[in-house]
Amino acid sequence: MRQLKKNHAYDVIHFGEGLPRAISFAKAKGIKTILDMAMGIYPYTYYLEEKGISVDAFEPVTNVHMESALENIDHVIAPSDFVKTYLKKFGFQKSIDTIPFGVHMPDMIDASFVARRSKEPVVKFLFVGSANYRKGITYLLAAWKQAALKNAELIICGRVYKEVKNELRHIDAPNVRFVGFVDVAQYFK
């Protein structure tokens, strides 16, 4: 917000979060606003609660903030048709583009790469992102434990959310390292 108030030379601002005050400020200055909407908030929150998973105690405030942000945003980028449909049901009538998360996987993986990596003393697997229920971190660790890979290591880069910290302490998954926020380039060597 401070940066936005200092410099009014923006034509477009792309928000990664629903920040109602910043979005309203930009809108009042005539700046076009775009929001990345990572998920359908209400349906997902209710789904987690039905599964007995406690969601942030500030959920009602979060929903009010998101409603306010969506009122003023010009355009939304959604990662799936589910989120796009959710937004339309929610009443958002402005422009929405769907740009999926992830990467295109090649049909064939280079055999020489696999052969070279399989000869290494420890094969490393990398998770980069938020360690929370929405990203499936508990499923990943349960699968890792079940796979019981010998000479393998799972490195988890990124923020570990409070909602899962206690549960993660009790998952006895071998050869797992949580390294926090790091430059992940070091793990691609």
PDB file of C-alpha atoms in Angstrom:
ATOM      1  CA  MET A   1       0.000   0.000   0.000  1.00  0.00           C
ATOM      2  CA  ARG A   2       2.881   2.377   0.823  1.00  0.00           C
ATOM      3  CA  GLN A   3       4.456   1.685  -2.571  1.00  0.00           C
ATOM      4  CA  LEU A   4       1.120   2.290  -4.272  1.00  0.00           C
ATOM      5  CA  LYS A   5       0.640   5.638  -2.496  1.00  0.00           C
ATOM      6  CA  LYS A   6       4.181   6.761  -3.385  1.00  0.00           C
ATOM      7  CA  ASN A   7       3.951   6.070  -7.099  1.00  0.00           C
ATOM      8  CA  HIS A   8       0.823   6.817  -9.118  1.00  0.00           C
ATOM      9  CA  ALA A   9       2.382   5.906 -12.470  1.00  0.00           C
ATOM     10  CA  TYR A  10       0.723   2.479 -12.678  1.00  0.00           C
ATOM     11  CA  ASP A  11      -1.727   1.611 -15.432  1.00  0.00           C
ATOM     12  CA  VAL A  12      -2.432  -1.938 -14.223  1.00  0.00           C
ATOM     13  CA  ILE A  13      -1.854  -3.691 -10.896  1.00  0.00           C
ATOM     14  CA  HIS A  14      -1.908  -7.478 -10.603  1.00  0.00           C
ATOM     15  CA  PHE A  15      -2.835  -8.650  -7.083  1.00  0.00           C
ATOM     16  CA  GLY A  16      -1.978 -12.094  -5.737  1.00  0.00           C
ATOM     17  CA  GLU A  17      -4.346 -11.637  -2.805  1.00  0.00           C
ATOM     18  CA  GLY A  18      -7.681  -9.959  -2.208  1.00  0.00           C
ATOM     19  CA  LEU A  19      -6.480  -6.748  -0.544  1.00  0.00           C
ATOM     20  CA  PRO A  20      -9.610  -4.585  -0.430  1.00  0.00           C
ATOM     21  CA  ARG A  21      -8.011  -1.333   0.734  1.00  0.00           C
ATOM     22  CA  ALA A  22      -5.235  -1.478  -1.859  1.00  0.00           C
ATOM     23  CA  ILE A  23      -7.661  -2.509  -4.608  1.00  0.00           C
ATOM     24  CA  SER A  24     -10.095   0.305  -3.666  1.00  0.00           C
ATOM     25  CA  PHE A  25      -7.232   2.815  -3.594  1.00  0.00           C
ATOM     26  CA  ALA A  26      -6.029   1.712  -7.040  1.00  0.00           C
ATOM     27  CA  LYS A  27      -9.576   1.820  -8.407  1.00  0.00           C
ATOM     28  CA  ALA A  28     -10.066   5.378  -7.079  1.00  0.00           C
ATOM     29  CA  LYS A  29      -6.893   6.402  -8.961  1.00  0.00           C
ATOM     30  CA  GLY A  30      -8.239   4.916 -12.201  1.00  0.00           C
ATOM     31  CA  ILE A  31      -5.811   1.989 -12.242  1.00  0.00           C
ATOM     32  CA  LYS A  32      -6.983  -1.269 -13.844  1.00  0.00           C
ATOM     33  CA  THR A  33      -6.914  -4.120 -11.307  1.00  0.00           C
ATOM     34  CA  ILE A  34      -6.392  -7.853 -11.845  1.00  0.00           C
ATOM     35  CA  LEU A  35      -6.733 -10.510  -9.110  1.00  0.00           C
ATOM     36  CA  ASP A  36      -5.348 -14.041  -9.081  1.00  0.00           C
ATOM     37  CA  MET A  37      -8.101 -16.044  -7.360  1.00  0.00           C
ATOM     38  CA  ALA A  38      -6.403 -19.252  -6.275  1.00  0.00           C
ATOM     39  CA  MET A  39      -9.509 -21.080  -5.068  1.00  0.00           C
ATOM     40  CA  GLY A  40     -13.244 -20.894  -4.425  1.00  0.00           C
ATOM     41  CA  ILE A  41     -13.114 -19.722  -0.826  1.00  0.00           C
ATOM     42  CA  TYR A  42     -16.530 -20.585   0.566  1.00  0.00           C
ATOM     43  CA  PRO A  43     -16.948 -24.083  -0.888  1.00  0.00           C
ATOM     44  CA  TYR A  44     -13.433 -25.092   0.103  1.00  0.00           C
ATOM     45  CA  THR A  45     -13.761 -23.702   3.619  1.00  0.00           C
ATOM     46  CA  TYR A  46     -17.009 -25.605   4.149  1.00  0.00           C
ATOM     47  CA  TYR A  47     -15.494 -28.776   2.690  1.00  0.00           C
ATOM     48  CA  LEU A  48     -12.596 -28.621   5.166  1.00  0.00           C
ATOM     49  CA  GLU A  49     -14.932 -27.965   8.090  1.00  0.00           C
ATOM     50  CA  GLU A  50     -17.095 -30.959   7.100  1.00  0.00           C
ATOM     51  CA  LYS A  51     -13.933 -33.085   7.220  1.00  0.00           C
ATOM     52  CA  GLY A  52     -13.290 -31.847  10.763  1.00  0.00           C
ATOM     53  CA  ILE A  53     -10.399 -29.625   9.750  1.00  0.00           C
ATOM     54  CA  SER A  54     -10.402 -26.327  11.582  1.00  0.00           C
ATOM     55  CA  VAL A  55      -9.975 -23.353   9.310  1.00  0.00           C
ATOM     56  CA  ASP A  56      -8.595 -19.996  10.423  1.00  0.00           C
ATOM     57  CA  ALA A  57     -10.746 -18.442  13.154  1.00  0.00           C
ATOM     58  CA  PHE A  58     -10.885 -15.236  11.106  1.00  0.00           C
ATOM     59  CA  GLU A  59     -12.747 -16.878   8.205  1.00  0.00           C
ATOM     60  CA  PRO A  60     -15.813 -14.546   8.329  1.00  0.00           C
ATOM     61  CA  VAL A  61     -13.531 -11.500   8.185  1.00  0.00           C
ATOM     62  CA  THR A  62     -11.609 -13.078   5.300  1.00  0.00           C
ATOM     63  CA  ASN A  63     -14.834 -13.608   3.382  1.00  0.00           C
ATOM     64  CA  VAL A  64     -15.912  -9.988   3.953  1.00  0.00           C
ATOM     65  CA  HIS A  65     -12.509  -8.784   2.731  1.00  0.00           C
ATOM     66  CA  MET A  66     -12.755 -10.977  -0.363  1.00  0.00           C
ATOM     67  CA  GLU A  67     -16.261  -9.721  -1.127  1.00  0.00           C
ATOM     68  CA  SER A  68     -14.995  -6.151  -0.893  1.00  0.00           C
ATOM     69  CA  ALA A  69     -11.996  -6.947  -3.104  1.00  0.00           C
ATOM     70  CA  LEU A  70     -14.170  -8.608  -5.752  1.00  0.00           C
ATOM     71  CA  GLU A  71     -16.535  -5.625  -5.844  1.00  0.00           C
ATOM     72  CA  ASN A  72     -13.681  -3.384  -7.014  1.00  0.00           C
ATOM     73  CA  ILE A  73     -11.538  -5.704  -9.114  1.00  0.00           C
ATOM     74  CA  ASP A  74     -11.680  -5.349 -12.925  1.00  0.00           C
ATOM     75  CA  HIS A  75     -10.521  -8.799 -13.969  1.00  0.00           C
ATOM     76  CA  VAL A  76      -9.898 -12.176 -12.324  1.00  0.00           C
ATOM     77  CA  ILE A  77      -7.508 -14.961 -13.239  1.00  0.00           C
ATOM     78  CA  ALA A  78      -8.751 -18.364 -12.032  1.00  0.00           C
ATOM     79  CA  PRO A  79      -6.732 -21.611 -12.001  1.00  0.00           C
ATOM     80  CA  SER A  80      -9.671 -23.867 -12.872  1.00  0.00           C
ATOM     81  CA  ASP A  81     -13.183 -23.993 -14.262  1.00  0.00           C
ATOM     82  CA  PHE A  82     -14.320 -24.851 -10.714  1.00  0.00           C
ATOM     83  CA  VAL A  83     -13.105 -21.469  -9.434  1.00  0.00           C
ATOM     84  CA  LYS A  84     -14.531 -19.677 -12.479  1.00  0.00           C
ATOM     85  CA  THR A  85     -17.947 -21.326 -11.920  1.00  0.00           C
ATOM     86  CA  TYR A  86     -17.770 -20.512  -8.205  1.00  0.00           C
ATOM     87  CA  LEU A  87     -17.101 -16.834  -8.951  1.00  0.00           C
ATOM     88  CA  LYS A  88     -20.027 -16.635 -11.375  1.00  0.00           C
ATOM     89  CA  LYS A  89     -22.344 -18.284  -8.820  1.00  0.00           C
ATOM     90  CA  PHE A  90     -21.025 -15.809  -6.262  1.00  0.00           C
ATOM     91  CA  GLY A  91     -22.231 -13.044  -8.587  1.00  0.00           C
ATOM     92  CA  PHE A  92     -18.965 -11.883 -10.142  1.00  0.00           C
ATOM     93  CA  GLN A  93     -19.966 -10.741 -13.633  1.00  0.00           C
ATOM     94  CA  LYS A  94     -16.727  -9.180 -14.810  1.00  0.00           C
ATOM     95  CA  SER A  95     -14.022 -10.737 -16.971  1.00  0.00           C
ATOM     96  CA  ILE A  96     -12.523 -14.073 -15.794  1.00  0.00           C
ATOM     97  CA  ASP A  97      -9.732 -15.971 -17.554  1.00  0.00           C
ATOM     98  CA  THR A  98      -8.741 -19.509 -16.640  1.00  0.00           C
ATOM     99  CA  ILE A  99      -4.999 -20.143 -16.506  1.00  0.00           C
ATOM    100  CA  PRO A 100      -4.293 -23.562 -14.955  1.00  0.00           C
ATOM    101  CA  PHE A 101      -1.556 -24.150 -12.402  1.00  0.00           C
ATOM    102  CA  GLY A 102       1.224 -26.574 -13.220  1.00  0.00           C
ATOM    103  CA  VAL A 103       3.340 -27.363 -16.208  1.00  0.00           C
ATOM    104  CA  HIS A 104       2.947 -29.380 -19.368  1.00  0.00           C
ATOM    105  CA  MET A 105       4.561 -32.757 -18.816  1.00  0.00           C
ATOM    106  CA  PRO A 106       6.475 -34.234 -21.737  1.00  0.00           C
ATOM    107  CA  ASP A 107       5.195 -37.510 -23.159  1.00  0.00           C
ATOM    108  CA  MET A 108       8.584 -39.100 -22.689  1.00  0.00           C
ATOM    109  CA  ILE A 109      11.248 -38.306 -20.113  1.00  0.00           C
ATOM    110  CA  ASP A 110      14.780 -38.408 -21.452  1.00  0.00           C
ATOM    111  CA  ALA A 111      16.150 -41.864 -20.587  1.00  0.00           C
ATOM    112  CA  SER A 112      19.695 -40.579 -20.082  1.00  0.00           C
ATOM    113  CA  PHE A 113      18.437 -38.158 -17.422  1.00  0.00           C
ATOM    114  CA  VAL A 114      16.670 -40.975 -15.541  1.00  0.00           C
ATOM    115  CA  ALA A 115      19.695 -43.262 -15.809  1.00  0.00           C
ATOM    116  CA  ARG A 116      22.065 -40.547 -14.534  1.00  0.00           C
ATOM    117  CA  ARG A 117      19.799 -39.602 -11.596  1.00  0.00           C
ATOM    118  CA  SER A 118      19.163 -43.213 -10.560  1.00  0.00           C
ATOM    119  CA  LYS A 119      22.902 -43.762 -10.040  1.00  0.00           C
ATOM    120  CA  GLU A 120      23.136 -40.971  -7.480  1.00  0.00           C
ATOM    121  CA  PRO A 121      23.523 -42.124  -3.858  1.00  0.00           C
ATOM    122  CA  VAL A 122      20.369 -40.247  -2.789  1.00  0.00           C
ATOM    123  CA  VAL A 123      17.499 -39.363  -5.122  1.00  0.00           C
ATOM    124  CA  LYS A 124      15.990 -36.031  -4.066  1.00  0.00           C
ATOM    125  CA  PHE A 125      12.343 -35.053  -4.434  1.00  0.00           C
ATOM    126  CA  LEU A 126      11.344 -31.404  -4.099  1.00  0.00           C
ATOM    127  CA  PHE A 127       8.057 -29.832  -2.968  1.00  0.00           C
ATOM    128  CA  VAL A 128       7.922 -26.068  -3.481  1.00  0.00           C
ATOM    129  CA  GLY A 129       4.903 -24.199  -2.163  1.00  0.00           C
ATOM    130  CA  SER A 130       2.736 -23.632   0.868  1.00  0.00           C
ATOM    131  CA  ALA A 131       2.626 -26.607   3.213  1.00  0.00           C
ATOM    132  CA  ASN A 132      -1.078 -26.621   4.110  1.00  0.00           C
ATOM    133  CA  TYR A 133      -4.199 -28.753   3.718  1.00  0.00           C
ATOM    134  CA  ARG A 134      -5.182 -27.098   0.457  1.00  0.00           C
ATOM    135  CA  LYS A 135      -1.866 -28.072  -1.133  1.00  0.00           C
ATOM    136  CA  GLY A 136      -2.164 -31.649   0.155  1.00  0.00           C
ATOM    137  CA  ILE A 137       0.946 -31.718   2.330  1.00  0.00           C
ATOM    138  CA  THR A 138      -0.497 -34.347   4.694  1.00  0.00           C
ATOM    139  CA  TYR A 139      -1.318 -36.610   1.722  1.00  0.00           C
ATOM    140  CA  LEU A 140       2.178 -36.142   0.333  1.00  0.00           C
ATOM    141  CA  LEU A 141       3.804 -37.112   3.628  1.00  0.00           C
ATOM    142  CA  ALA A 142       1.509 -40.103   4.110  1.00  0.00           C
ATOM    143  CA  ALA A 143       2.342 -41.288   0.574  1.00  0.00           C
ATOM    144  CA  TRP A 144       6.042 -40.671   1.200  1.00  0.00           C
ATOM    145  CA  LYS A 145       5.921 -42.779   4.345  1.00  0.00           C
ATOM    146  CA  GLN A 146       3.996 -45.558   2.578  1.00  0.00           C
ATOM    147  CA  ALA A 147       6.418 -45.583  -0.374  1.00  0.00           C
ATOM    148  CA  ALA A 148       9.312 -46.238   2.051  1.00  0.00           C
ATOM    149  CA  LEU A 149      11.864 -45.313  -0.599  1.00  0.00           C
ATOM    150  CA  LYS A 150      15.408 -46.248   0.237  1.00  0.00           C
ATOM    151  CA  ASN A 151      18.115 -43.716  -0.569  1.00  0.00           C
ATOM    152  CA  ALA A 152      15.590 -40.949  -1.170  1.00  0.00           C
ATOM    153  CA  GLU A 153      14.997 -37.559   0.407  1.00  0.00           C
ATOM    154  CA  LEU A 154      11.971 -35.246   0.293  1.00  0.00           C
ATOM    155  CA  ILE A 155      12.826 -31.557   0.616  1.00  0.00           C
ATOM    156  CA  ILE A 156       9.932 -29.205   1.377  1.00  0.00           C
ATOM    157  CA  CYS A 157      10.511 -25.526   0.548  1.00  0.00           C
ATOM    158  CA  GLY A 158       8.049 -22.854   1.642  1.00  0.00           C
ATOM    159  CA  ARG A 159       5.860 -21.699   4.477  1.00  0.00           C
ATOM    160  CA  VAL A 160       4.392 -24.319   6.802  1.00  0.00           C
ATOM    161  CA  TYR A 161       0.923 -23.132   7.817  1.00  0.00           C
ATOM    162  CA  LYS A 162      -0.098 -23.112  11.465  1.00  0.00           C
ATOM    163  CA  GLU A 163      -3.165 -25.249  10.623  1.00  0.00           C
ATOM    164  CA  VAL A 164      -0.939 -28.267   9.844  1.00  0.00           C
ATOM    165  CA  LYS A 165       2.141 -27.794  12.031  1.00  0.00           C
ATOM    166  CA  ASN A 166       0.937 -29.965  14.891  1.00  0.00           C
ATOM    167  CA  GLU A 167      -0.217 -32.767  12.592  1.00  0.00           C
ATOM    168  CA  LEU A 168       3.062 -32.721  10.672  1.00  0.00           C
ATOM    169  CA  ARG A 169       4.997 -33.220  13.905  1.00  0.00           C
ATOM    170  CA  HIS A 170       3.224 -36.565  14.363  1.00  0.00           C
ATOM    171  CA  ILE A 171       3.742 -37.921  10.854  1.00  0.00           C
ATOM    172  CA  ASP A 172       6.775 -40.154  11.063  1.00  0.00           C
ATOM    173  CA  ALA A 173       7.944 -39.869   7.471  1.00  0.00           C
ATOM    174  CA  PRO A 174      11.625 -40.711   7.008  1.00  0.00           C
ATOM    175  CA  ASN A 175      14.121 -38.544   5.155  1.00  0.00           C
ATOM    176  CA  VAL A 176      12.000 -35.391   5.039  1.00  0.00           C
ATOM    177  CA  ARG A 177      13.481 -31.911   5.450  1.00  0.00           C
ATOM    178  CA  PHE A 178      11.543 -28.678   5.855  1.00  0.00           C
ATOM    179  CA  VAL A 179      13.840 -25.851   4.744  1.00  0.00           C
ATOM    180  CA  GLY A 180      11.456 -22.861   4.765  1.00  0.00           C
ATOM    181  CA  PHE A 181      11.767 -19.988   2.287  1.00  0.00           C
ATOM    182  CA  VAL A 182      14.901 -20.558   0.237  1.00  0.00           C
ATOM    183  CA  ASP A 183      16.212 -20.012  -3.245  1.00  0.00           C
ATOM    184  CA  VAL A 184      15.147 -23.349  -4.746  1.00  0.00           C
ATOM    185  CA  ALA A 185      17.717 -23.097  -7.544  1.00  0.00           C
ATOM    186  CA  GLN A 186      20.252 -24.750  -5.221  1.00  0.00           C
ATOM    187  CA  TYR A 187      18.193 -27.935  -5.279  1.00  0.00           C
ATOM    188  CA  PHE A 188      18.205 -28.270  -9.075  1.00  0.00           C
ATOM    189  CA  LYS A 189      21.916 -29.093  -9.348  1.00  0.00           C
TER     190      LYS A 189
END
